Amino acid sequence: MRALLLRYTVLRRLLSIPVLLLIFAVTAVLTPVVVLFGGLWALRRGGRGRPVRIVLFAFCYLCMELVGLSGAGWLWLRAGCGCRIGSPRWQDAHYALLARLLGRLYRIGGALFDLHINAPTTVTDAGSSPALPPASGRPLLVFSRHAGPGDSFLLVHALSALARRRPRIVLKEALRFDPIIDVILSRLPHCFVGRGPDAGDRTAARIAHITASMGPADALLVFPEGGNFTPHRRLRAIASLRRRGLTHASAGARRLRNVLPPQPAGVFAAIDAAPHADLVFVAHTGLDHMQSSRQVWRGIPLVRPVEVTWWTIPTERVPLEHDARLRWLDGNWAEVDAWIGRVRQAEPLP
């Protein structure tokens, strides 16, 4: 059933959109009750109001889903019932809609969860770390660690609203079941990562396809780890490398404490398809301690801001020879890991 729904768009949306409406109706009924009794309980017991915060955010998120679907439907009608939906004008309109939705969700998250982001100070020397990505002139290939709830939304929001870029995203195929992601991203360059024995080759080819057409205002967002970091996934990745006889790679993965070993196929496919782009490595911490539903519950509201750093590398500096390129990728990923460790040591969670 999952494979069938992922394959047929109309069938998937005939299921996902009514389910969204049903969940919205139930949440709309429950939200006032939870806010009333949860608020009274928090006032009486001096709690942190976690049920109220979570339910209010869920209700606001569902509202943004409906607003986004309505906006996407209106754009579809204005584009001649979809006839001109792929033109630059209407693609820009969809990017603007996506940026507005993510901006509102970020403000709601800041109010409900005390979510704040500390960005690094601007450095003019492009060889220093951190250095802000260039404002214009070349497309960006953004390689970020993936850890914590909502970090991908925050990165896309930063690329859209702060860096003024049009993001092209590599994300898991299961996210097609989210109606707003399904509808908007289907009209924009994107890459959904599926399953199967040949999934890696198909993903690399799709990444190369959407990267080759990027212009100066575009940015490709890739998570080289292939999934959210957890200690269990780290051990599983090390064991997988060892079973495949990749002794050197497994030894390097064991030295990484805060990230999963990078999967080079998609990274190299993007670099080869866009030799005119700048590369950006992104490290962040502040959400990565929430790796289970229990940890998410205990971590709300946040007790410290999300710390972010990044550095840019022109593609001219990327080695051409395969083994040298692997060492280059491992070196930058080790720096991501080391920076996370330094920040955690300097500002440990209470």
GROMACS .gro file of N, CA and C in nm, residues 43 54 89-90 96 137 160 168 174 190 197 205 208 258 313 340 343:
model
   51
   43LEU      N    1  -0.018   2.656   3.599
   43LEU     CA    2  -0.021   2.763   3.698
   43LEU      C    3  -0.020   2.707   3.840
   54ILE      N    4   0.274   2.214   2.288
   54ILE     CA    5   0.273   2.117   2.178
   54ILE      C    6   0.140   2.122   2.102
   89ARG      N    7   0.802   3.255  -1.359
   89ARG     CA    8   0.716   3.344  -1.279
   89ARG      C    9   0.643   3.266  -1.172
   90TRP      N   10   0.585   3.152  -1.208
   90TRP     CA   11   0.504   3.078  -1.112
   90TRP      C   12   0.591   2.996  -1.018
   96ALA      N   13   0.803   3.197  -0.299
   96ALA     CA   14   0.757   3.302  -0.206
   96ALA      C   15   0.655   3.247  -0.108
  137GLY      N   16   2.577   3.576  -0.734
  137GLY     CA   17   2.680   3.550  -0.833
  137GLY      C   18   2.698   3.404  -0.866
  160SER      N   19   1.578   3.057   0.241
  160SER     CA   20   1.474   3.136   0.174
  160SER      C   21   1.470   3.279   0.224
  168ARG      N   22   1.652   2.408  -0.341
  168ARG     CA   23   1.619   2.279  -0.401
  168ARG      C   24   1.660   2.175  -0.297
  174ALA      N   25   0.913   0.947   0.213
  174ALA     CA   26   0.798   0.936   0.302
  174ALA      C   27   0.733   1.071   0.329
  190HIS      N   28   1.329   1.927  -0.704
  190HIS     CA   29   1.349   1.860  -0.576
  190HIS      C   30   1.397   1.718  -0.603
  197PRO      N   31   1.735  -0.152  -0.372
  197PRO     CA   32   1.877  -0.180  -0.396
  197PRO      C   33   1.945  -0.078  -0.487
  205ALA      N   34   2.161   1.027  -0.958
  205ALA     CA   35   2.124   1.078  -1.091
  205ALA      C   36   2.024   1.192  -1.080
  208ALA      N   37   2.202   1.508  -0.958
  208ALA     CA   38   2.276   1.570  -1.069
  208ALA      C   39   2.181   1.644  -1.163
  258ASN      N   40   2.956   1.293   1.685
  258ASN     CA   41   2.832   1.370   1.683
  258ASN      C   42   2.760   1.367   1.549
  313ILE      N   43   3.342   2.698   0.039
  313ILE     CA   44   3.456   2.647  -0.036
  313ILE      C   45   3.423   2.656  -0.185
  340ILE      N   46   3.086   2.076   1.673
  340ILE     CA   47   2.974   2.040   1.760
  340ILE      C   48   3.025   2.001   1.898
  343VAL      N   49   3.131   2.316   2.099
  343VAL     CA   50   3.016   2.396   2.147
  343VAL      C   51   2.948   2.325   2.263
   0.00000   0.00000   0.00000
